[in-house]
Coordinates of C-alpha atoms in Angstrom, one line a residue:
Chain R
X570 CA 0.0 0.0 0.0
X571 CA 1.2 3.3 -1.0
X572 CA 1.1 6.2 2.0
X573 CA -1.5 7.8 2.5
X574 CA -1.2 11.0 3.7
X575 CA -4.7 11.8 5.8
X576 CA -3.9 15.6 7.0
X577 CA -1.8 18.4 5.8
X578 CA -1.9 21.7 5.7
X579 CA -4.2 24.1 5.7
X580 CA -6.6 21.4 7.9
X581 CA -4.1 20.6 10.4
X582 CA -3.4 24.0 11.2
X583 CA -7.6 24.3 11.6
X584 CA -7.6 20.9 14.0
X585 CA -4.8 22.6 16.0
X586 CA -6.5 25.8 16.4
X587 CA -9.5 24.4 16.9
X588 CA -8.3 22.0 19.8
X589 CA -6.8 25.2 21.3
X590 CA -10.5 26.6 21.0
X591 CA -11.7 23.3 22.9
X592 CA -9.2 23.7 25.8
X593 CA -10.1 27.7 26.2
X594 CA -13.9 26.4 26.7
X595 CA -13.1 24.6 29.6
X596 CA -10.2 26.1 31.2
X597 CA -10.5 29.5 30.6
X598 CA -7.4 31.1 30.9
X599 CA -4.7 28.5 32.4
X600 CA -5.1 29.6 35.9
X601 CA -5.4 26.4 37.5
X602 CA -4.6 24.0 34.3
X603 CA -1.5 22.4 33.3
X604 CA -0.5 20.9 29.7
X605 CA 1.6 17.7 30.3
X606 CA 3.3 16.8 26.9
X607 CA 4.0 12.6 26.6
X608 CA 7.6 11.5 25.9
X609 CA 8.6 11.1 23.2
X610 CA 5.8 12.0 20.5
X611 CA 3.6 13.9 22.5
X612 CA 5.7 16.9 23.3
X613 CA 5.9 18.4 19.7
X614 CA 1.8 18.9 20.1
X615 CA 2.1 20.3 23.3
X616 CA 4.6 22.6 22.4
X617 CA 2.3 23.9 19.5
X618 CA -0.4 24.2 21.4
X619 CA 1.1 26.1 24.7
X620 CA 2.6 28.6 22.0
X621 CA -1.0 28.9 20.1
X622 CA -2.3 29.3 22.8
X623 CA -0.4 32.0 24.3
X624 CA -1.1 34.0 20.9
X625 CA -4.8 33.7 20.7
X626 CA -5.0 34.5 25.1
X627 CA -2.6 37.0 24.5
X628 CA -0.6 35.5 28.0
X629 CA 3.2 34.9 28.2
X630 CA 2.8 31.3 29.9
X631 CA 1.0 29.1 29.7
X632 CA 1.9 25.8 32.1
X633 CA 3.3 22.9 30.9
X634 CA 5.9 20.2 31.4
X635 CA 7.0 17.0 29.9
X636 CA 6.2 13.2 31.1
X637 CA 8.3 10.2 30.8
X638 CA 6.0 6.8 30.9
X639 CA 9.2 4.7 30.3
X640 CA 9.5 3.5 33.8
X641 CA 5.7 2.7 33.9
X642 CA 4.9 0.8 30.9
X643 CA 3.7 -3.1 31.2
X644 CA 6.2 -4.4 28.7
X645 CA 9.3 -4.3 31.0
X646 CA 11.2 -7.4 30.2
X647 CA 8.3 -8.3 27.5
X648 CA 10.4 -7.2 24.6
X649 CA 13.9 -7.8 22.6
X650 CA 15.3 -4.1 23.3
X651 CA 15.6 -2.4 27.0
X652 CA 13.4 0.6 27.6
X653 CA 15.4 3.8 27.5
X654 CA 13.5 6.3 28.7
X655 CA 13.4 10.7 28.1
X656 CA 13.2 13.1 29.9
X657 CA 10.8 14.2 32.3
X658 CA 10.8 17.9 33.2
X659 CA 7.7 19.6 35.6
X660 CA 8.5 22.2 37.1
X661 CA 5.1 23.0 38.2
X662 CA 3.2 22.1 41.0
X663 CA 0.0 19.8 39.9
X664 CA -0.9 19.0 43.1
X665 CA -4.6 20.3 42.8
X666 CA -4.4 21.1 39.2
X667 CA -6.5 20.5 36.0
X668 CA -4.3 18.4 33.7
X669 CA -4.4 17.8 30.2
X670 CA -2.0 14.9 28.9
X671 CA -1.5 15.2 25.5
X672 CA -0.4 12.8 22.9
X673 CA -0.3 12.2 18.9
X674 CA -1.9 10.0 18.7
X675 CA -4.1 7.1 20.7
X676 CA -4.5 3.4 20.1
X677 CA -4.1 0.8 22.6
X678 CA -4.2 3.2 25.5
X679 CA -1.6 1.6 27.6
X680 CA 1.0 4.4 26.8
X681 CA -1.9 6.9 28.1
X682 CA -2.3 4.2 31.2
X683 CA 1.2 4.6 32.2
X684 CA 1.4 8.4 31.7
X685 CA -1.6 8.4 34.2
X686 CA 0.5 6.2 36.5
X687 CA 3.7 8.7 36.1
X688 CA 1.4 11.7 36.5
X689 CA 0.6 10.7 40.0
X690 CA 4.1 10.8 41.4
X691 CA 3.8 14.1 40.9
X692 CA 0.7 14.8 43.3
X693 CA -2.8 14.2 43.1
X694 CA -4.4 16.7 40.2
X695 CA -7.8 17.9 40.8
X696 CA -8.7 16.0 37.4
X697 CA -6.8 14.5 34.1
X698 CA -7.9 14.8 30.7
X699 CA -6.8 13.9 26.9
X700 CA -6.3 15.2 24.5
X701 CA -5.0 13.2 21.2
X702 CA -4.2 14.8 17.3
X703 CA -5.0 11.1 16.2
X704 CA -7.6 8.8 17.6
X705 CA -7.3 5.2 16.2
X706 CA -10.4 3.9 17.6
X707 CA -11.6 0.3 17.8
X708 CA -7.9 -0.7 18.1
X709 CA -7.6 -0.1 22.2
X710 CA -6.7 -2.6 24.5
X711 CA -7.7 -0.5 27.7
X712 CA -10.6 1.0 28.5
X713 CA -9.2 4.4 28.2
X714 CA -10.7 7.5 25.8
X715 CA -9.6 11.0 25.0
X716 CA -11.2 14.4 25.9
X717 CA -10.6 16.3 23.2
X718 CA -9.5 14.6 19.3
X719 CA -8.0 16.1 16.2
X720 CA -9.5 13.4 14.3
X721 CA -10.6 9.4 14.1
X722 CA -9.2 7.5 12.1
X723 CA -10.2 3.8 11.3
X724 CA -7.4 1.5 10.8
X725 CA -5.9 -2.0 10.8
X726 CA -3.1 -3.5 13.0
X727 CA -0.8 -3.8 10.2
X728 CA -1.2 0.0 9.3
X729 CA 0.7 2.7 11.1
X730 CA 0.4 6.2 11.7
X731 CA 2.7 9.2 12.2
X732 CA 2.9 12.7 12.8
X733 CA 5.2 14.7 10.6
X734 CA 5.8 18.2 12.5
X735 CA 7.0 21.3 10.8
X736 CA 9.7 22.0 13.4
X737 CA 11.1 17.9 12.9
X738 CA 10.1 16.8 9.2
X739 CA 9.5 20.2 7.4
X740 CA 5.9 20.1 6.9
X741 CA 3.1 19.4 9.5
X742 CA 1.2 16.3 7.9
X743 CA -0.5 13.3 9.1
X744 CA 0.8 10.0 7.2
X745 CA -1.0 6.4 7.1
X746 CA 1.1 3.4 5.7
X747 CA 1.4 0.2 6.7
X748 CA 4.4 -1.5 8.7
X749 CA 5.8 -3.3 5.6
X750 CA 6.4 0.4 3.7
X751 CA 9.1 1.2 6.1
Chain E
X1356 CA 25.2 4.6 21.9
X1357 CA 23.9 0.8 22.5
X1358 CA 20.9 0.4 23.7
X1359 CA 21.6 -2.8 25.6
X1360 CA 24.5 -3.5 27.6
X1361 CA 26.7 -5.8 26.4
X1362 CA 27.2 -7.5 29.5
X1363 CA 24.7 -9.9 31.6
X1364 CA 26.5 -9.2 34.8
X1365 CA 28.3 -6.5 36.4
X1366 CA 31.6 -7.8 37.9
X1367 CA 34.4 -5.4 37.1
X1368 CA 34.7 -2.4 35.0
X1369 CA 37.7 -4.0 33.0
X1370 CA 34.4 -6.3 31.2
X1371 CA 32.4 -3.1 30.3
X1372 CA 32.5 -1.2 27.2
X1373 CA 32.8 2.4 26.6
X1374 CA 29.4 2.4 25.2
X1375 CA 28.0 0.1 28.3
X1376 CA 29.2 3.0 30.8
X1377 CA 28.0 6.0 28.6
X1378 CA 24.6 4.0 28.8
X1379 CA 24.1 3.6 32.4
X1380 CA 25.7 7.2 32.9
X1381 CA 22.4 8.3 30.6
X1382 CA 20.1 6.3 31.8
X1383 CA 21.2 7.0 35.6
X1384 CA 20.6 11.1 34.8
X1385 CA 17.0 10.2 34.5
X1386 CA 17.0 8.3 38.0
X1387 CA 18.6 11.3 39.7
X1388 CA 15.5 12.8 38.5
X1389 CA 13.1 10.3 39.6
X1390 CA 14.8 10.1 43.3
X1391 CA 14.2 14.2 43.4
X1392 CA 10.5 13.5 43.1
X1393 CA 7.8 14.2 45.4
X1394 CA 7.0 10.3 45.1
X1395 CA 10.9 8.6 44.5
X1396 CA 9.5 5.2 43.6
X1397 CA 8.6 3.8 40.7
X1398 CA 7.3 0.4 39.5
X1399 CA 9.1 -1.5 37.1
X1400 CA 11.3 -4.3 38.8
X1401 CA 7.9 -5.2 41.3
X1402 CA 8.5 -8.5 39.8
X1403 CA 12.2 -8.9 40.6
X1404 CA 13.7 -10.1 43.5
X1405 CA 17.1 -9.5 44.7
X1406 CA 19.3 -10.4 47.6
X1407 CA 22.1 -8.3 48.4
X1408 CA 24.8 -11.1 49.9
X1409 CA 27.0 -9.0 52.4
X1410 CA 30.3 -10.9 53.3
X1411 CA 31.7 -8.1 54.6
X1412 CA 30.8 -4.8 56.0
X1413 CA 29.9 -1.8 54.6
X1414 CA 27.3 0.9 55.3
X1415 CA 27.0 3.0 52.5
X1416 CA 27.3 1.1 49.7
X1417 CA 24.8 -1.3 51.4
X1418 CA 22.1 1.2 52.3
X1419 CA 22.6 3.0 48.5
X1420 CA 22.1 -0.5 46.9
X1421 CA 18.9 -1.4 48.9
X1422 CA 17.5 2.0 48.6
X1423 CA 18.4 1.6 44.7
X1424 CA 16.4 -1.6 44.7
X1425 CA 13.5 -0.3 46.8
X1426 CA 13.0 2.4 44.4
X1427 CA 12.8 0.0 41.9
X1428 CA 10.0 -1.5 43.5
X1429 CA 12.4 -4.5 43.4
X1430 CA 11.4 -7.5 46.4
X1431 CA 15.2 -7.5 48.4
X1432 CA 16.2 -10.3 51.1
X1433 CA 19.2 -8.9 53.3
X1434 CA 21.8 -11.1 54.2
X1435 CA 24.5 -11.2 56.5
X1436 CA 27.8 -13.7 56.7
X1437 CA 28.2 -12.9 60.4
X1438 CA 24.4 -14.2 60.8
X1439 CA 24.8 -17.0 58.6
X1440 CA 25.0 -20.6 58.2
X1441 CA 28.0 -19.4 56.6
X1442 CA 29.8 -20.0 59.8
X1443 CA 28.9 -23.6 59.9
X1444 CA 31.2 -23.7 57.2
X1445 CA 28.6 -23.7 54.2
X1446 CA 30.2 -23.0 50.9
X1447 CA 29.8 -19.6 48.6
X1448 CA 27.7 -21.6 45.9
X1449 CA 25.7 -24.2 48.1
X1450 CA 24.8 -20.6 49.4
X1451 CA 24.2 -18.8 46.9
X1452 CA 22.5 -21.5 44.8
X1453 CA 19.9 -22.5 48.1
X1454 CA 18.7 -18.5 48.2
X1455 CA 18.3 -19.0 44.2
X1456 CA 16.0 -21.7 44.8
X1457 CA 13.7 -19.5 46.7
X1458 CA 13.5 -18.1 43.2
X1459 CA 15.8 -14.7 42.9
X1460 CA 16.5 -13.1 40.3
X1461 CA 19.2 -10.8 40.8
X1462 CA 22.5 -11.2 43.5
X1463 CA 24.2 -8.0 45.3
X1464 CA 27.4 -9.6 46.6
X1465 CA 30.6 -8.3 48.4
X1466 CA 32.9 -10.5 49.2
X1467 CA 36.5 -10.4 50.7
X1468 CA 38.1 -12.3 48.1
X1469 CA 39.4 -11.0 44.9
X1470 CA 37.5 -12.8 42.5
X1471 CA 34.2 -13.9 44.0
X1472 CA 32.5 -12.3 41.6
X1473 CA 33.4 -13.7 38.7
X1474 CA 33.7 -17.3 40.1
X1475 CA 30.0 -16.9 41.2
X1476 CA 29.4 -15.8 38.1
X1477 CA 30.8 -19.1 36.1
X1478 CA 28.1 -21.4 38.6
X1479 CA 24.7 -19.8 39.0
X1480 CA 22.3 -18.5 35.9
X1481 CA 21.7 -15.1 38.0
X1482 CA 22.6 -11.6 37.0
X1483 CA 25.2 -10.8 39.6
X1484 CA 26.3 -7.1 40.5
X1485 CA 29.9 -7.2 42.0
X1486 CA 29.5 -4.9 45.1
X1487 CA 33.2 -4.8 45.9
X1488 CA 35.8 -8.5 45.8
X1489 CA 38.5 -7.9 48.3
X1490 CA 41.1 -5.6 47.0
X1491 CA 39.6 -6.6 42.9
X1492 CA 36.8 -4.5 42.4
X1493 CA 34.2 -2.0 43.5
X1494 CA 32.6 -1.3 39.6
X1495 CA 29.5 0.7 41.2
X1496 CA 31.6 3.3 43.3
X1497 CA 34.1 3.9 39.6
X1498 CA 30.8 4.3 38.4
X1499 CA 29.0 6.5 40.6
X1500 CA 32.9 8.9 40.9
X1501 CA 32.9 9.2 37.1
X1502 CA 29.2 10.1 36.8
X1503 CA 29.8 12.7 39.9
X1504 CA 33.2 14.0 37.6
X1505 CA 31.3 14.6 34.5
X1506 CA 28.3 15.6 36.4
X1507 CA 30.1 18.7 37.9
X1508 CA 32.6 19.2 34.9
X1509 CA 30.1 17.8 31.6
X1510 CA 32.8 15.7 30.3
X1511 CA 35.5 13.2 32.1
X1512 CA 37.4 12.9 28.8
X1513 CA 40.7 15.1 29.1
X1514 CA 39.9 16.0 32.9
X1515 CA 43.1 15.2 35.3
X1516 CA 42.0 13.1 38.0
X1517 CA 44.6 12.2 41.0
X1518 CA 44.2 8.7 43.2
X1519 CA 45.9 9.6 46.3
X1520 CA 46.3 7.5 49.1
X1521 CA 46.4 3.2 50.0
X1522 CA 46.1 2.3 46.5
X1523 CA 47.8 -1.1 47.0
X1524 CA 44.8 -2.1 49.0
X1525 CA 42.4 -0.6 47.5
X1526 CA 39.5 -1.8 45.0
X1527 CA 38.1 1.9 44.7
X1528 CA 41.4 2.6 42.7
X1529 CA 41.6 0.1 40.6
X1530 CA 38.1 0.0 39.5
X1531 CA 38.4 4.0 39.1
X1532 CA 41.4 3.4 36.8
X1533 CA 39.9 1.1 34.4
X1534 CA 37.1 3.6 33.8
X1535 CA 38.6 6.9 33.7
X1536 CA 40.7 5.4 31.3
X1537 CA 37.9 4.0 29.3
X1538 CA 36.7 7.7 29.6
X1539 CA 39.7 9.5 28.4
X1540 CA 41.1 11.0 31.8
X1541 CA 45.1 11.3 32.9
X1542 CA 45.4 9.6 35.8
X1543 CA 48.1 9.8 38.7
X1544 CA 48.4 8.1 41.6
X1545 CA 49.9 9.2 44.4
X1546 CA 51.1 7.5 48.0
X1547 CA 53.5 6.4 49.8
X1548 CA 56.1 3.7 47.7
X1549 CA 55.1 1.0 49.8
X1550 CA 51.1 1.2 49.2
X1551 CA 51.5 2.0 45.5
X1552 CA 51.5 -1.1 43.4
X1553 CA 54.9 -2.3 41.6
X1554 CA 54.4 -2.0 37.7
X1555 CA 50.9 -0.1 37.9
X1556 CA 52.6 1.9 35.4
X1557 CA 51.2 -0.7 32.7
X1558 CA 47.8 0.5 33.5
X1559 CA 48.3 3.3 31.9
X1560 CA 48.7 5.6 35.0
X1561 CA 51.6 8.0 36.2
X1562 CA 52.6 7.8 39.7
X1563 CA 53.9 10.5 41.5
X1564 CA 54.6 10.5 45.6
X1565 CA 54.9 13.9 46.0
X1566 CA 51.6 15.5 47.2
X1567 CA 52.5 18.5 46.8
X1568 CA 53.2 18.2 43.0
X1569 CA 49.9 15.9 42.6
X1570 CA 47.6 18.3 44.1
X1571 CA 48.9 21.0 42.1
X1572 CA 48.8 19.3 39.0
X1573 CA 45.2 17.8 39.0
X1574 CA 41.6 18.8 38.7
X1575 CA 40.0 15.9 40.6
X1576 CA 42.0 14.5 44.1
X1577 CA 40.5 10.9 45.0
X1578 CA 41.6 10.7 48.2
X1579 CA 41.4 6.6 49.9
X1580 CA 41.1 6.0 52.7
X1581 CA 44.3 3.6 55.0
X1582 CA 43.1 0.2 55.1
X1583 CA 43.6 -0.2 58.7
X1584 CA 42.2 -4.0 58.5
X1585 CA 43.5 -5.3 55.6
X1586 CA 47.5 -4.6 56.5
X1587 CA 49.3 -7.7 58.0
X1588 CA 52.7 -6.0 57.8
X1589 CA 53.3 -2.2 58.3
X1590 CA 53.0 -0.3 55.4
X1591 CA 53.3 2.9 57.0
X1592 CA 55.5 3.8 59.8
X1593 CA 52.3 5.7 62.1
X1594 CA 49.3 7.1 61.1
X1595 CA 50.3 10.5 62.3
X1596 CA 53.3 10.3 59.6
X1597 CA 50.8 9.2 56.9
X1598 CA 48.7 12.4 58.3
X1599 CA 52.0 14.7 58.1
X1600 CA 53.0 13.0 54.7
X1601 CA 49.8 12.5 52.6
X1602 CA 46.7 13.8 54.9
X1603 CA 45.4 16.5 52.8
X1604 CA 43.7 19.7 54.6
X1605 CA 42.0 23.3 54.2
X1606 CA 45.4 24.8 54.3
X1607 CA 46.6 22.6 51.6
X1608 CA 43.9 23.1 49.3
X1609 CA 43.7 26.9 50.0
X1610 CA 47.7 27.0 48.8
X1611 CA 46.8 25.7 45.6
X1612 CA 46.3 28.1 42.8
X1613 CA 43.7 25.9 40.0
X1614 CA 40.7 25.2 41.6
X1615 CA 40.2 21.4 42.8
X1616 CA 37.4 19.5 43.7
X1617 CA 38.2 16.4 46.5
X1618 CA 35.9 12.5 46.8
X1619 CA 36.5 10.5 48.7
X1620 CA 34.7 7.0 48.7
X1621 CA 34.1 6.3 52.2
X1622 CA 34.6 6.3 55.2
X1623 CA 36.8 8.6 55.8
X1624 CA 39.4 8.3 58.6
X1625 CA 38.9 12.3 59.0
X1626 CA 42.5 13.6 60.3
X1627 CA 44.5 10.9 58.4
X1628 CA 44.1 10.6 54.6
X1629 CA 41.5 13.7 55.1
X1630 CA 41.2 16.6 57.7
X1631 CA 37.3 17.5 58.8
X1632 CA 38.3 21.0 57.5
X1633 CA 38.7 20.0 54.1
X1634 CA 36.0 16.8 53.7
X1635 CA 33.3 19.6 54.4
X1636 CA 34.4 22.2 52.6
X1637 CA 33.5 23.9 49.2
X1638 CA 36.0 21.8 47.3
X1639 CA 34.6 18.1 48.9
X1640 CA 32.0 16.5 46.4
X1641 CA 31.6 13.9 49.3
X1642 CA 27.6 14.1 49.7
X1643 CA 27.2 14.4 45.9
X1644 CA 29.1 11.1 45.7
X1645 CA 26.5 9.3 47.8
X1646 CA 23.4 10.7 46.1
X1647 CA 25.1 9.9 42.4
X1648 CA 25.3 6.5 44.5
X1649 CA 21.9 5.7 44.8
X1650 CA 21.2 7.3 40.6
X1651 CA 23.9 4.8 39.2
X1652 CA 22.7 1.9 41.5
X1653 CA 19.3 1.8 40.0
X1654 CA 20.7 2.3 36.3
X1655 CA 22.8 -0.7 36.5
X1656 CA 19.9 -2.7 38.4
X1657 CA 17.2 -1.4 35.9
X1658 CA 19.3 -2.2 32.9
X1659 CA 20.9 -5.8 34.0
X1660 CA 17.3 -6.4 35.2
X1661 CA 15.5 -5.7 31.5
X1662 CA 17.9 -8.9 30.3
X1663 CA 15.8 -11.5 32.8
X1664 CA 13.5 -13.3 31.1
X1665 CA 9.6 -14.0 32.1
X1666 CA 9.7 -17.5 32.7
X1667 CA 6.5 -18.0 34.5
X1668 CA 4.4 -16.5 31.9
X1669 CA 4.8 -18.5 29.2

């Protein structure tokens, strides 16, 4: 199968903006809310959204960090390769805090299980959403749904998705292919 | 870098790669940050158990292993020669292999003889971290001194690093000279003739017995301390001599002109290898040493541990 690529720009500059739009509904202006990017993949959205969103609420932070699952994932020992994790940098308090994880994209949900488990070694927040670019639904393996979603997209196991970013690959884009094209 | 070490055990420096310690130097940054948490614990060895077989004493480099473990979430049995069956004359491996029955995963040993390690090593299936062999050994403390070196200068490569003291005696120093060699440091040792090795030369270190000369020509001084308990003969004609001689103070460090930075391993015989002035001052990285201890610990554990395989599973 040849790639496929599902989003480019102009539209994924509209998803972003209108995820930002989403997030100012219902949390206002940052006070109490926190945007926690996911290691490795999920800090390139939350990037763009903290700076969007600075722009369209006119505020010079907005607070974020980044989360390393690495140490909390359930394949430990399950695969050929050790887990090397990232780094994890909060610098904000989140005990008491509205948190929004944020990651590319979603499909089993166990990466999203162990970000929850991470999170919490950081204090209890007040609440935890998601928020994902990409939502592979009917593919999860956890009871485990996002808040806010770029888009849904219906795949197989055999197909992959990635996120191209502007700032990594040159162009923001949205590619489908399946494993055997790499 | 590797992403795997190439080793299943940890015995001795001497069998690691460059690549193997640039890996758990990286992977141990991201423990110091885990053990500066509000919640220092995390979950990924809860299905690993490890006993940590003490045949000798040691308080430091006990308490830093089990606290690396607990963090881990790792089970750990504690055990004791002194409280043993040990002293009913039961043998290293009928030992070892009766507490790997129990089903552990993972052994923590120190061991007065030189070589323990590895012999172990050659009988059980275990992963086996070497937590000092007699006058071998002691890969964890090279380990956590390097990481604490490039830690507080970015890089060990090219740094000048001095090993001062009862080096004849002494697995700290020979451990630390197989890695800061493998990391591209001078070394120098320096002590009196009779505690400095004959032909340690072919190591690929200078030695030097003038303290003086050392201090001033180093950026790191390693200071070790006299092994009171492991001299049969007299190695040095009185402590106070040693003290006068090679016991390095304020005053001493104030009269050099390059700034220097002091470890020292522990514990420290403060007044002879070390005066109280000088261990606590701004030069000693003493207390950074022991929390590097606990960073490095969990790096080797977490990355020998990801090599066990699930048996029960399948």
């Amino acid at each position: 199968m040849q790639p496929k690529i599902i989003v480019s720009t102009p539209l994924f500059e509209i998803i972003i903006n209108r995820l930002c739009q989403q997030l100012i509904e219902n949390h206002n202006r940052f006070e109490e809310s926190v945007i926690i990017g996911l290691q490795p993949k999920g800090i390139h959205l939350a990037n763009r959204l903290t700076k969007r969103l600075q722009q369209i609420l006119n505020v010079s932070i907005i607070p974020s960090g980044k989360l390393d699952l690495t140490f909390y994932r359930d394949d430990f020992r399950r695969r050929d390769e050790i887990l090397i994790p990232n780094a994890t940098e909060i610098n904000v308090v989140l005990e008491n805090k509205r948190v929004i994880l944020v990651d590319d994209v979603l499909y089993t949900g166990r990466s999203v299980r162990a970000g929850m488990d991470a999170l919490l070694a950081f204090g209890r927040p007040k609440d935890v959403e998601l928020l994902v670019l990409i939502d592979r639904r009917f593919s999860r393996h956890l009871p485990i749904q996002a808040n806010y979603i770029g888009k849904m997209v219906d795949t197989i196991v055999s197909e992959k998705v990635k996120v191209e970013w502007k700032e990594k690959e040159g162009e923001d884009r949205i590619i489908l292919y399946s494993k055997s094209d790499k | 870098m590797a992403e795997n070490l190439s080793v299943k055990h940890l015995l001795g420096i001497k069998h690691l790669t460059l690549d193997d310690i640039q890996l758990i130097f990286k992977t141990a940054d991201h423990f110091k940050e885990v053990i500066n948490r509000p919640i220092k614990k995390i979950p990924s060895l809860r299905d690993i158990t490890i006993v940590n077989l003490f045949f000798e004493n040691s308080t430091r480099t006990r308490i830093s292993f089990e606290l690396a473990e607990r963090r881990l979430s790792a089970d750990i049995i504690n055990f004791s020669a002194s409280q043993s069956s040990v002293s009913k004359g039961e043998t290293l491996i009928d030992t070892v292999k009766n507490i790997l029955a129990m089903k552990v995963d993972m052994v923590v040993m120190r061991h007065p003889n030189p070589g323990a390690a590895v012999f172990l090593s050659k009988h059980i299936n275990a992963s086996i971290v070497n937590a000092g062999d007699g006058a071998h050994e002691h890969p964890t403390q090279a380990l956590l001194d390097a990481y604490t070196i490039r830690e507080k200068y970015g890089d060990v490569k090219g740094k000048k690093i001095a090993i001062i003291g009862d080096v004849l005696h002494s697995r700290v120093a020979l451990s630390n000279i197989f890695c800061l060699n493998k990391l591209g440091a001078e070394v120098t040792v320096c002590g009196p003739a009779t505690l400095i090795p004959q032909y340690i030369q072919e190591l690929g270190v200078k030695v030097n017995h003038n303290l003086k000369e050392t201090l001033n020509w180093c950026d790191v001084a390693m200071l070790l301390r006299i092994q009171l308990e492991r001299q049969g003969v007299n190695f040095i004609p009185s402590l106070r001599e040693y003290a006068m001689t090679f016991g390095v103070n304020l005053d001493t460090l104030n009269k050099i002109e390059r700034p220097i930075t002091i470890m020292h391993p522990g514990p420290i015989n403060r007044g002879v290898e070390l005066s109280s002035d000088a261990a606590d001052s701004k030069h000693s990285l003493i207390l950074t040493q022991v929390e590097n201890g606990v960073a490095i610990r969990m790096a080797i554990i977490y990355l020998l541990a990801g090599n066990i395989t699930i048996s029960n599973f399948s």
